[in-house]
PDB file of C-alpha atoms in Angstrom:
ATOM      1  CA  MET A   1     101.699 109.874 119.568  1.00  0.00           C
ATOM      2  CA  LYS A   2     105.182 108.609 120.263  1.00  0.00           C
ATOM      3  CA  ASP A   3     107.685 111.220 120.518  1.00  0.00           C
ATOM      4  CA  PRO A   4     110.178 110.745 117.571  1.00  0.00           C
ATOM      5  CA  LEU A   5     113.136 111.326 119.897  1.00  0.00           C
ATOM      6  CA  ASP A   6     112.017 108.249 122.140  1.00  0.00           C
ATOM      7  CA  ASP A   7     113.158 106.205 118.805  1.00  0.00           C
ATOM      8  CA  PRO A   8     116.639 104.768 119.497  1.00  0.00           C
ATOM      9  CA  VAL A   9     117.372 104.687 116.064  1.00  0.00           C
ATOM     10  CA  LEU A  10     116.838 108.688 115.765  1.00  0.00           C
ATOM     11  CA  GLN A  11     118.539 109.168 118.724  1.00  0.00           C
ATOM     12  CA  ARG A  12     121.642 107.465 117.452  1.00  0.00           C
ATOM     13  CA  LEU A  13     121.272 109.936 114.327  1.00  0.00           C
ATOM     14  CA  ALA A  14     120.589 112.842 116.401  1.00  0.00           C
ATOM     15  CA  ALA A  15     123.610 112.117 118.454  1.00  0.00           C
ATOM     16  CA  ALA A  16     125.651 111.943 115.429  1.00  0.00           C
ATOM     17  CA  ASN A  17     124.378 114.963 114.132  1.00  0.00           C
ATOM     18  CA  PRO A  18     125.649 118.528 115.079  1.00  0.00           C
ATOM     19  CA  VAL A  19     122.465 120.373 114.256  1.00  0.00           C
ATOM     20  CA  HIS A  20     120.436 120.684 117.374  1.00  0.00           C
ATOM     21  CA  VAL A  21     117.112 118.621 117.356  1.00  0.00           C
ATOM     22  CA  VAL A  22     114.040 119.707 119.491  1.00  0.00           C
ATOM     23  CA  PRO A  23     110.861 118.110 119.850  1.00  0.00           C
ATOM     24  CA  LEU A  24     108.353 118.190 117.089  1.00  0.00           C
ATOM     25  CA  THR A  25     105.161 120.038 117.273  1.00  0.00           C
ATOM     26  CA  PRO A  26     102.059 117.928 116.873  1.00  0.00           C
ATOM     27  CA  GLU A  27     101.380 119.547 113.523  1.00  0.00           C
ATOM     28  CA  GLU A  28     105.059 118.819 112.384  1.00  0.00           C
ATOM     29  CA  SER A  29     104.855 115.224 113.787  1.00  0.00           C
ATOM     30  CA  ALA A  30     101.750 114.468 111.594  1.00  0.00           C
ATOM     31  CA  ARG A  31     103.842 115.694 108.728  1.00  0.00           C
ATOM     32  CA  SER A  32     106.648 113.585 109.424  1.00  0.00           C
ATOM     33  CA  GLU A  33     104.691 110.678 109.470  1.00  0.00           C
ATOM     34  CA  ALA A  34     103.005 111.351 106.530  1.00  0.00           C
ATOM     35  CA  ALA A  35     106.262 111.833 104.980  1.00  0.00           C
ATOM     36  CA  LEU A  36     107.738 108.796 106.459  1.00  0.00           C
ATOM     37  CA  HIS A  37     105.044 106.819 104.967  1.00  0.00           C
ATOM     38  CA  ARG A  38     105.560 107.883 101.577  1.00  0.00           C
ATOM     39  CA  ILE A  39     109.118 107.440 101.990  1.00  0.00           C
ATOM     40  CA  VAL A  40     108.292 103.604 103.445  1.00  0.00           C
ATOM     41  CA  THR A  41     105.848 102.822 100.309  1.00  0.00           C
ATOM     42  CA  THR A  42     107.131 104.564  97.671  1.00  0.00           C
ATOM     43  CA  PRO A  43     110.206 102.609  96.689  1.00  0.00           C
ATOM     44  CA  HIS A  44     108.288  99.807  96.248  1.00  0.00           C
ATOM     45  CA  GLN A  45     105.929 101.272  93.970  1.00  0.00           C
ATOM     46  CA  VAL A  46     108.845 102.261  92.364  1.00  0.00           C
ATOM     47  CA  ARG A  47     110.535  98.904  92.059  1.00  0.00           C
ATOM     48  CA  ARG A  48     107.161  97.346  91.119  1.00  0.00           C
ATOM     49  CA  ARG A  49     107.376 100.017  88.090  1.00  0.00           C
ATOM     50  CA  ARG A  50     110.846  99.267  87.396  1.00  0.00           C
ATOM     51  CA  ALA A  51     110.281  95.389  87.271  1.00  0.00           C
ATOM     52  CA  SER A  52     107.434  96.313  85.010  1.00  0.00           C
ATOM     53  CA  MET A  53     109.555  98.524  82.745  1.00  0.00           C
ATOM     54  CA  LEU A  54     112.410  95.469  82.699  1.00  0.00           C
ATOM     55  CA  ARG A  55     109.973  93.029  81.650  1.00  0.00           C
ATOM     56  CA  ARG A  56     108.616  95.227  79.207  1.00  0.00           C
ATOM     57  CA  TRP A  57     112.379  95.987  77.732  1.00  0.00           C
ATOM     58  CA  ALA A  58     112.963  92.265  78.047  1.00  0.00           C
ATOM     59  CA  THR A  59     110.316  91.442  75.542  1.00  0.00           C
ATOM     60  CA  VAL A  60     111.105  94.219  73.041  1.00  0.00           C
ATOM     61  CA  VAL A  61     114.709  93.330  73.179  1.00  0.00           C
ATOM     62  CA  ALA A  62     113.711  89.683  72.747  1.00  0.00           C
ATOM     63  CA  ALA A  63     111.364  90.465  69.842  1.00  0.00           C
ATOM     64  CA  LEU A  64     114.265  92.498  68.344  1.00  0.00           C
ATOM     65  CA  LEU A  65     117.294  89.591  68.741  1.00  0.00           C
ATOM     66  CA  THR A  66     114.149  87.305  67.196  1.00  0.00           C
ATOM     67  CA  SER A  67     113.937  89.575  64.061  1.00  0.00           C
ATOM     68  CA  VAL A  68     117.752  90.159  63.695  1.00  0.00           C
ATOM     69  CA  ALA A  69     117.962  86.276  63.353  1.00  0.00           C
ATOM     70  CA  VAL A  70     115.278  85.742  61.067  1.00  0.00           C
ATOM     71  CA  ALA A  71     116.579  88.499  58.878  1.00  0.00           C
ATOM     72  CA  LEU A  72     120.065  86.654  59.478  1.00  0.00           C
ATOM     73  CA  VAL A  73     118.531  83.337  58.210  1.00  0.00           C
ATOM     74  CA  ALA A  74     116.683  84.807  55.186  1.00  0.00           C
ATOM     75  CA  THR A  75     119.813  86.631  53.991  1.00  0.00           C
ATOM     76  CA  THR A  76     122.265  83.786  54.814  1.00  0.00           C
ATOM     77  CA  PRO A  77     122.805  82.165  51.418  1.00  0.00           C
ATOM     78  CA  ALA A  78     121.368  78.756  51.470  1.00  0.00           C
ATOM     79  CA  SER A  79     123.109  75.670  49.955  1.00  0.00           C
ATOM     80  CA  ALA A  80     121.765  73.220  47.430  1.00  0.00           C
ATOM     81  CA  GLU A  81     122.313  70.386  49.901  1.00  0.00           C
ATOM     82  CA  GLN A  82     120.164  72.611  52.428  1.00  0.00           C
ATOM     83  CA  VAL A  83     117.251  73.058  49.771  1.00  0.00           C
ATOM     84  CA  LEU A  84     117.070  69.617  48.872  1.00  0.00           C
ATOM     85  CA  LEU A  85     117.007  68.218  52.571  1.00  0.00           C
ATOM     86  CA  GLU A  86     114.035  70.404  53.059  1.00  0.00           C
ATOM     87  CA  ALA A  87     112.308  69.225  50.089  1.00  0.00           C
ATOM     88  CA  ALA A  88     113.022  65.833  51.668  1.00  0.00           C
ATOM     89  CA  GLU A  89     111.615  66.565  55.101  1.00  0.00           C
ATOM     90  CA  ASN A  90     108.448  68.510  53.514  1.00  0.00           C
ATOM     91  CA  ALA A  91     107.894  65.383  50.869  1.00  0.00           C
ATOM     92  CA  ALA A  92     107.679  63.185  54.012  1.00  0.00           C
ATOM     93  CA  LYS A  93     104.534  65.117  55.307  1.00  0.00           C
ATOM     94  CA  GLN A  94     102.376  64.767  52.027  1.00  0.00           C
ATOM     95  CA  GLN A  95      99.183  62.684  52.151  1.00  0.00           C
ATOM     96  CA  PRO A  96     100.065  58.764  51.320  1.00  0.00           C
ATOM     97  CA  PRO A  97      98.457  57.518  47.904  1.00  0.00           C
ATOM     98  CA  SER A  98      94.714  57.214  47.492  1.00  0.00           C
ATOM     99  CA  GLY A  99      93.164  55.950  44.172  1.00  0.00           C
ATOM    100  CA  GLU A 100      93.846  53.286  41.963  1.00  0.00           C
ATOM    101  CA  TYR A 101      95.605  54.982  39.377  1.00  0.00           C
ATOM    102  CA  LEU A 102      98.472  57.524  39.683  1.00  0.00           C
ATOM    103  CA  TYR A 103      97.932  60.574  37.094  1.00  0.00           C
ATOM    104  CA  VAL A 104     100.538  62.653  35.607  1.00  0.00           C
ATOM    105  CA  ARG A 105     100.129  65.249  33.217  1.00  0.00           C
ATOM    106  CA  SER A 106     103.282  67.123  32.198  1.00  0.00           C
ATOM    107  CA  GLN A 107     104.477  69.451  29.574  1.00  0.00           C
ATOM    108  CA  ALA A 108     107.946  68.303  27.345  1.00  0.00           C
ATOM    109  CA  GLU A 109     110.027  70.361  24.993  1.00  0.00           C
ATOM    110  CA  ASP A 110     113.183  69.793  23.101  1.00  0.00           C
ATOM    111  CA  PRO A 111     114.933  71.011  19.906  1.00  0.00           C
ATOM    112  CA  TYR A 112     112.974  68.601  17.731  1.00  0.00           C
ATOM    113  CA  SER A 113     109.103  69.603  18.214  1.00  0.00           C
ATOM    114  CA  PHE A 114     106.867  71.671  19.532  1.00  0.00           C
ATOM    115  CA  PRO A 115     106.299  71.738  23.305  1.00  0.00           C
ATOM    116  CA  TYR A 116     103.419  69.092  23.595  1.00  0.00           C
ATOM    117  CA  GLU A 117     101.418  67.849  26.782  1.00  0.00           C
ATOM    118  CA  ARG A 118     101.692  64.054  28.011  1.00  0.00           C
ATOM    119  CA  GLU A 119      99.261  61.943  30.401  1.00  0.00           C
ATOM    120  CA  ILE A 120      99.806  58.627  31.948  1.00  0.00           C
ATOM    121  CA  TRP A 121      97.507  56.891  34.261  1.00  0.00           C
ATOM    122  CA  SER A 122      99.483  54.105  35.991  1.00  0.00           C
ATOM    123  CA  SER A 123      98.249  51.406  38.456  1.00  0.00           C
ATOM    124  CA  ARG A 124      99.625  47.945  39.801  1.00  0.00           C
ATOM    125  CA  ASP A 125      97.636  46.101  36.940  1.00  0.00           C
ATOM    126  CA  ASP A 126      97.456  48.541  33.738  1.00  0.00           C
ATOM    127  CA  ALA A 127      98.683  51.796  32.484  1.00  0.00           C
ATOM    128  CA  VAL A 128      97.206  53.980  29.993  1.00  0.00           C
ATOM    129  CA  LEU A 129      99.178  56.797  28.139  1.00  0.00           C
ATOM    130  CA  ARG A 130      98.367  59.922  25.855  1.00  0.00           C
ATOM    131  CA  ASP A 131     101.498  61.206  24.362  1.00  0.00           C
ATOM    132  CA  GLU A 132     101.196  64.211  22.192  1.00  0.00           C
ATOM    133  CA  GLY A 133     105.245  63.747  21.369  1.00  0.00           C
ATOM    134  CA  GLY A 134     104.901  61.867  17.772  1.00  0.00           C
ATOM    135  CA  VAL A 135     102.154  64.037  16.638  1.00  0.00           C
ATOM    136  CA  SER A 136     104.151  67.153  17.290  1.00  0.00           C
ATOM    137  CA  PHE A 137     107.407  65.731  16.049  1.00  0.00           C
ATOM    138  CA  MET A 138     105.808  64.596  12.607  1.00  0.00           C
ATOM    139  CA  ALA A 139     104.683  68.215  12.314  1.00  0.00           C
ATOM    140  CA  PHE A 140     107.739  69.733  13.440  1.00  0.00           C
ATOM    141  CA  SER A 141     109.849  67.729  11.016  1.00  0.00           C
ATOM    142  CA  ASP A 142     107.464  68.803   8.145  1.00  0.00           C
ATOM    143  CA  GLY A 143     107.950  72.278   8.543  1.00  0.00           C
ATOM    144  CA  LYS A 144     104.289  73.041  10.244  1.00  0.00           C
ATOM    145  CA  ASP A 145     103.525  75.851  12.440  1.00  0.00           C
ATOM    146  CA  THR A 146     101.512  73.720  14.913  1.00  0.00           C
ATOM    147  CA  PHE A 147     100.252  70.672  15.721  1.00  0.00           C
ATOM    148  CA  ASP A 148      96.818  68.998  15.847  1.00  0.00           C
ATOM    149  CA  PRO A 149      96.981  67.834  19.481  1.00  0.00           C
ATOM    150  CA  SER A 150      93.329  65.783  18.999  1.00  0.00           C
ATOM    151  CA  LEU A 151      95.578  63.380  16.459  1.00  0.00           C
ATOM    152  CA  ALA A 152      97.371  61.601  19.589  1.00  0.00           C
ATOM    153  CA  ARG A 153      95.419  58.952  20.949  1.00  0.00           C
ATOM    154  CA  VAL A 154      95.038  57.132  24.355  1.00  0.00           C
ATOM    155  CA  MET A 155      97.702  53.749  24.083  1.00  0.00           C
ATOM    156  CA  ASP A 156      97.666  50.952  26.062  1.00  0.00           C
ATOM    157  CA  LEU A 157     101.571  50.607  27.803  1.00  0.00           C
ATOM    158  CA  ASN A 158     100.577  47.007  28.696  1.00  0.00           C
ATOM    159  CA  GLU A 159      99.258  45.765  25.146  1.00  0.00           C
ATOM    160  CA  ASP A 160     102.454  43.810  24.640  1.00  0.00           C
ATOM    161  CA  GLY A 161     101.709  41.961  27.822  1.00  0.00           C
ATOM    162  CA  GLU A 162     104.509  43.885  29.606  1.00  0.00           C
ATOM    163  CA  THR A 163     104.299  45.838  32.695  1.00  0.00           C
ATOM    164  CA  SER A 164     104.430  49.368  33.073  1.00  0.00           C
ATOM    165  CA  THR A 165     107.559  50.616  35.339  1.00  0.00           C
ATOM    166  CA  PHE A 166     109.218  53.827  36.368  1.00  0.00           C
ATOM    167  CA  GLY A 167     112.442  55.188  36.534  1.00  0.00           C
ATOM    168  CA  ASN A 168     115.270  56.438  33.907  1.00  0.00           C
ATOM    169  CA  GLY A 169     117.672  53.453  33.567  1.00  0.00           C
ATOM    170  CA  GLU A 170     116.098  50.553  35.799  1.00  0.00           C
ATOM    171  CA  SER A 171     112.609  49.674  35.390  1.00  0.00           C
ATOM    172  CA  ILE A 172     110.951  49.524  38.597  1.00  0.00           C
ATOM    173  CA  THR A 173     107.632  47.858  39.028  1.00  0.00           C
ATOM    174  CA  TRP A 174     104.634  49.312  41.575  1.00  0.00           C
ATOM    175  CA  ASP A 175     105.242  46.764  43.428  1.00  0.00           C
ATOM    176  CA  GLU A 176     109.100  46.621  43.571  1.00  0.00           C
ATOM    177  CA  LEU A 177     109.033  50.389  44.100  1.00  0.00           C
ATOM    178  CA  ALA A 178     107.005  49.193  47.508  1.00  0.00           C
ATOM    179  CA  GLU A 179     110.077  47.197  48.463  1.00  0.00           C
ATOM    180  CA  LEU A 180     112.701  50.197  48.095  1.00  0.00           C
ATOM    181  CA  PRO A 181     114.485  50.657  51.317  1.00  0.00           C
ATOM    182  CA  THR A 182     113.635  54.395  52.562  1.00  0.00           C
ATOM    183  CA  GLU A 183     117.010  54.933  54.340  1.00  0.00           C
ATOM    184  CA  PRO A 184     118.812  57.162  52.055  1.00  0.00           C
ATOM    185  CA  ARG A 185     121.990  54.994  51.827  1.00  0.00           C
ATOM    186  CA  ALA A 186     120.508  51.708  51.525  1.00  0.00           C
ATOM    187  CA  LEU A 187     118.541  53.648  48.449  1.00  0.00           C
ATOM    188  CA  GLU A 188     121.286  55.028  46.932  1.00  0.00           C
ATOM    189  CA  ARG A 189     123.216  51.310  46.823  1.00  0.00           C
ATOM    190  CA  ARG A 190     119.892  49.522  45.990  1.00  0.00           C
ATOM    191  CA  LEU A 191     119.154  51.886  42.903  1.00  0.00           C
ATOM    192  CA  SER A 192     123.051  51.954  41.637  1.00  0.00           C
ATOM    193  CA  GLU A 193     123.328  48.229  41.876  1.00  0.00           C
ATOM    194  CA  GLY A 194     120.280  47.889  39.384  1.00  0.00           C
ATOM    195  CA  LEU A 195     121.586  50.606  37.075  1.00  0.00           C
ATOM    196  CA  ALA A 196     123.162  49.046  33.538  1.00  0.00           C
ATOM    197  CA  PRO A 197     126.096  51.325  33.103  1.00  0.00           C
ATOM    198  CA  SER A 198     125.132  53.921  29.994  1.00  0.00           C
ATOM    199  CA  GLY A 199     128.882  55.022  29.261  1.00  0.00           C
ATOM    200  CA  HIS A 200     127.747  58.339  30.822  1.00  0.00           C
ATOM    201  CA  GLY A 201     129.246  57.670  34.412  1.00  0.00           C
ATOM    202  CA  ASP A 202     127.710  56.277  37.640  1.00  0.00           C
ATOM    203  CA  GLU A 203     126.670  59.648  39.027  1.00  0.00           C
ATOM    204  CA  TRP A 204     124.733  60.659  36.122  1.00  0.00           C
ATOM    205  CA  ASP A 205     123.029  57.321  35.969  1.00  0.00           C
ATOM    206  CA  LEU A 206     122.041  57.534  39.412  1.00  0.00           C
ATOM    207  CA  TRP A 207     120.920  61.167  39.105  1.00  0.00           C
ATOM    208  CA  LYS A 208     118.547  60.600  35.866  1.00  0.00           C
ATOM    209  CA  GLN A 209     117.009  57.414  37.876  1.00  0.00           C
ATOM    210  CA  VAL A 210     116.324  59.375  40.841  1.00  0.00           C
ATOM    211  CA  VAL A 211     114.850  62.334  38.926  1.00  0.00           C
ATOM    212  CA  GLY A 212     112.448  59.632  37.021  1.00  0.00           C
ATOM    213  CA  LEU A 213     111.158  58.360  39.940  1.00  0.00           C
ATOM    214  CA  LEU A 214     110.319  61.755  41.502  1.00  0.00           C
ATOM    215  CA  LEU A 215     108.415  62.875  38.160  1.00  0.00           C
ATOM    216  CA  GLU A 216     106.277  59.916  37.408  1.00  0.00           C
ATOM    217  CA  SER A 217     106.484  57.396  40.077  1.00  0.00           C
ATOM    218  CA  PRO A 218     103.860  56.408  42.596  1.00  0.00           C
ATOM    219  CA  ALA A 219     106.738  56.639  45.343  1.00  0.00           C
ATOM    220  CA  SER A 220     105.519  57.050  48.710  1.00  0.00           C
ATOM    221  CA  PRO A 221     106.118  59.921  51.227  1.00  0.00           C
ATOM    222  CA  ASP A 222     108.728  58.218  52.958  1.00  0.00           C
ATOM    223  CA  LEU A 223     110.675  57.054  49.627  1.00  0.00           C
ATOM    224  CA  ARG A 224     110.174  60.481  48.114  1.00  0.00           C
ATOM    225  CA  ARG A 225     111.822  61.761  51.365  1.00  0.00           C
ATOM    226  CA  ALA A 226     114.382  59.036  50.684  1.00  0.00           C
ATOM    227  CA  LEU A 227     114.846  60.178  46.886  1.00  0.00           C
ATOM    228  CA  TRP A 228     115.490  64.018  47.936  1.00  0.00           C
ATOM    229  CA  GLN A 229     118.152  62.796  50.141  1.00  0.00           C
ATOM    230  CA  VAL A 230     120.100  60.696  47.648  1.00  0.00           C
ATOM    231  CA  LEU A 231     119.770  63.732  45.405  1.00  0.00           C
ATOM    232  CA  ALA A 232     121.401  66.023  48.412  1.00  0.00           C
ATOM    233  CA  ALA A 233     124.285  63.956  48.982  1.00  0.00           C
ATOM    234  CA  ALA A 234     125.196  63.935  45.242  1.00  0.00           C
ATOM    235  CA  PRO A 235     128.573  65.803  44.377  1.00  0.00           C
ATOM    236  CA  GLY A 236     128.758  69.110  42.886  1.00  0.00           C
ATOM    237  CA  THR A 237     125.215  70.364  42.813  1.00  0.00           C
ATOM    238  CA  GLU A 238     124.493  74.130  43.073  1.00  0.00           C
ATOM    239  CA  LEU A 239     122.068  76.349  44.129  1.00  0.00           C
ATOM    240  CA  LEU A 240     120.606  78.756  41.687  1.00  0.00           C
ATOM    241  CA  GLY A 241     118.354  80.459  43.822  1.00  0.00           C
ATOM    242  CA  ALA A 242     114.724  81.637  43.084  1.00  0.00           C
ATOM    243  CA  MET A 243     113.258  81.029  39.472  1.00  0.00           C
ATOM    244  CA  THR A 244     110.095  80.636  37.668  1.00  0.00           C
ATOM    245  CA  ASP A 245     109.186  77.599  35.845  1.00  0.00           C
ATOM    246  CA  SER A 246     107.599  76.986  32.432  1.00  0.00           C
ATOM    247  CA  ALA A 247     104.073  77.049  33.868  1.00  0.00           C
ATOM    248  CA  GLY A 248     105.050  80.551  35.588  1.00  0.00           C
ATOM    249  CA  ARG A 249     105.213  79.079  38.998  1.00  0.00           C
ATOM    250  CA  PRO A 250     107.671  80.234  41.553  1.00  0.00           C
ATOM    251  CA  ALA A 251     110.306  77.887  42.397  1.00  0.00           C
ATOM    252  CA  THR A 252     114.163  77.063  43.705  1.00  0.00           C
ATOM    253  CA  GLY A 253     116.360  76.121  41.231  1.00  0.00           C
ATOM    254  CA  ILE A 254     119.108  73.367  41.721  1.00  0.00           C
ATOM    255  CA  GLU A 255     121.983  72.163  39.051  1.00  0.00           C
ATOM    256  CA  ALA A 256     124.081  69.223  38.748  1.00  0.00           C
ATOM    257  CA  ASP A 257     127.038  69.816  36.522  1.00  0.00           C
ATOM    258  CA  PHE A 258     127.974  66.860  34.244  1.00  0.00           C
ATOM    259  CA  THR A 259     130.008  68.497  31.556  1.00  0.00           C
ATOM    260  CA  GLN A 260     132.708  66.585  32.285  1.00  0.00           C
ATOM    261  CA  GLU A 261     131.011  63.206  31.847  1.00  0.00           C
ATOM    262  CA  VAL A 262     128.315  63.885  29.395  1.00  0.00           C
ATOM    263  CA  GLY A 263     128.539  67.723  28.310  1.00  0.00           C
ATOM    264  CA  GLU A 264     125.384  68.086  30.004  1.00  0.00           C
ATOM    265  CA  ARG A 265     123.767  70.147  33.068  1.00  0.00           C
ATOM    266  CA  GLU A 266     121.054  68.692  34.974  1.00  0.00           C
ATOM    267  CA  VAL A 267     118.647  71.362  36.519  1.00  0.00           C
ATOM    268  CA  LEU A 268     115.632  70.802  38.870  1.00  0.00           C
ATOM    269  CA  LEU A 269     112.900  73.316  39.774  1.00  0.00           C
ATOM    270  CA  LEU A 270     111.408  72.381  43.045  1.00  0.00           C
ATOM    271  CA  ASP A 271     109.166  73.836  45.596  1.00  0.00           C
ATOM    272  CA  PRO A 272     111.039  72.580  48.914  1.00  0.00           C
ATOM    273  CA  SER A 273     108.053  73.833  50.846  1.00  0.00           C
ATOM    274  CA  ASP A 274     106.460  70.550  49.929  1.00  0.00           C
ATOM    275  CA  GLY A 275     108.762  68.524  48.283  1.00  0.00           C
ATOM    276  CA  THR A 276     107.262  68.781  45.129  1.00  0.00           C
ATOM    277  CA  LEU A 277     109.524  68.532  41.502  1.00  0.00           C
ATOM    278  CA  LEU A 278     107.806  70.946  39.446  1.00  0.00           C
ATOM    279  CA  GLU A 279     110.113  70.758  36.237  1.00  0.00           C
ATOM    280  CA  SER A 280     113.627  69.137  35.115  1.00  0.00           C
ATOM    281  CA  ARG A 281     115.315  70.493  32.380  1.00  0.00           C
ATOM    282  CA  THR A 282     118.744  69.147  30.968  1.00  0.00           C
ATOM    283  CA  TYR A 283     121.306  71.633  28.743  1.00  0.00           C
ATOM    284  CA  ALA A 284     123.838  70.734  26.307  1.00  0.00           C
ATOM    285  CA  ASP A 285     126.278  73.367  25.319  1.00  0.00           C
ATOM    286  CA  GLY A 286     124.296  75.731  27.020  1.00  0.00           C
ATOM    287  CA  THR A 287     121.233  75.192  24.988  1.00  0.00           C
ATOM    288  CA  LEU A 288     117.822  73.404  26.404  1.00  0.00           C
ATOM    289  CA  ALA A 289     118.123  69.899  25.319  1.00  0.00           C
ATOM    290  CA  HIS A 290     114.964  68.457  26.953  1.00  0.00           C
ATOM    291  CA  ARG A 291     112.448  69.718  29.569  1.00  0.00           C
ATOM    292  CA  MET A 292     109.603  68.292  31.450  1.00  0.00           C
ATOM    293  CA  THR A 293     107.306  70.205  33.425  1.00  0.00           C
ATOM    294  CA  VAL A 294     104.606  68.761  35.837  1.00  0.00           C
ATOM    295  CA  LEU A 295     101.397  70.282  35.553  1.00  0.00           C
ATOM    296  CA  GLU A 296      99.254  68.044  37.683  1.00  0.00           C
ATOM    297  CA  ARG A 297      99.843  64.893  39.697  1.00  0.00           C
ATOM    298  CA  GLY A 298      97.161  63.191  41.687  1.00  0.00           C
ATOM    299  CA  TYR A 299      95.263  60.061  41.852  1.00  0.00           C
ATOM    300  CA  ARG A 300      92.253  58.766  39.763  1.00  0.00           C
ATOM    301  CA  ASP A 301      90.171  55.739  40.497  1.00  0.00           C
ATOM    302  CA  VAL A 302      89.461  55.361  36.775  1.00  0.00           C
ATOM    303  CA  ALA A 303      91.285  55.603  33.437  1.00  0.00           C
ATOM    304  CA  PRO A 304      90.100  56.489  30.046  1.00  0.00           C
ATOM    305  CA  ASP A 305      89.557  53.815  27.585  1.00  0.00           C
ATOM    306  CA  VAL A 306      91.938  53.021  24.912  1.00  0.00           C
ATOM    307  CA  GLU A 307      91.688  54.462  21.565  1.00  0.00           C
ATOM    308  CA  PRO A 308      92.176  52.962  18.256  1.00  0.00           C
ATOM    309  CA  TYR A 309      94.277  54.466  15.567  1.00  0.00           C
ATOM    310  CA  HIS A 310      93.314  57.112  13.915  1.00  0.00           C
ATOM    311  CA  CYS A 311      94.084  55.154  10.559  1.00  0.00           C
ATOM    312  CA  GLY A 312      93.756  51.644  11.532  1.00  0.00           C
ATOM    313  CA  PRO A 313      96.040  48.943  13.105  1.00  0.00           C
ATOM    314  CA  GLY A 314     100.013  50.035  12.941  1.00  0.00           C
ATOM    315  CA  SER A 315      99.429  53.480  11.595  1.00  0.00           C
ATOM    316  CA  VAL A 316     101.400  56.594  12.675  1.00  0.00           C
ATOM    317  CA  PRO A 317      99.340  59.334  13.924  1.00  0.00           C
ATOM    318  CA  TYR A 318      99.534  62.768  12.050  1.00  0.00           C
ATOM    319  CA  VAL A 319     100.342  60.719   8.769  1.00  0.00           C
ATOM    320  CA  SER A 320      97.016  60.663   6.665  1.00  0.00           C
ATOM    321  CA  CYS A 321      95.650  57.641   5.672  1.00  0.00           C
TER     322      CYS A 321
END
């Protein structure tokens, strides 16, 4: 074994050290070699463990930062515009229509009738409707406690030769709906130009038209996205937050205040996660003036047959013959 004092580095250390250095015994040399080996190898292991610990700490810190970011997002109040834009993007992810008839089943409520159901089957060529509204109104106005839904008949909406249309203000056919622009500003201009003035203001007219198309029209996913984007750009909207619709489903509430124009507030209950409009409400002087809740929406290959009047042609449902 080489004498440690023959090493030039150790010789310089010894010269700088006032302690007298004597040659090591073979046993001491062996121990020193072992100690030197530990000194040389141990720092690498420590560095390796330290690097491993640093990586683990970095992972923990990243997870904590992510949790904090998620918590901040979750606790930061959104705006009506953000919720509507989220609904727009998710509406565009819905599956394209499939089936000849768009089927919508909804429940309506107003101060002049009992809550009633409405079903409509719409296609490019024909449309049929089963609406319990007339039966409900007659029973309510006669002071009854309830009404008989079986008196409502399936009616042909095209029996007078007119094509069924969609919207609330401008009547848009199935084919015209497919020709509407899907760029939100172009769509807003197109819808606004086609609306006859109602006397309630342009903003109210546009709002009602867009909501009408979202409720019962066979709008494509891209068009539904654009319709939500038009509502997101509407001024004066307010986020109401988490709510429950009349069917007991969780929803997010959005309000548009038109009290200065028509004395009404329009409230939409929607599911922004899939861009579905669940319910539309109108309040006048703080009282519910109208509600429409979409209970079921999808496509069907067939529609029910038209039913005759209970008391002959031209008779009124609910009224005895």
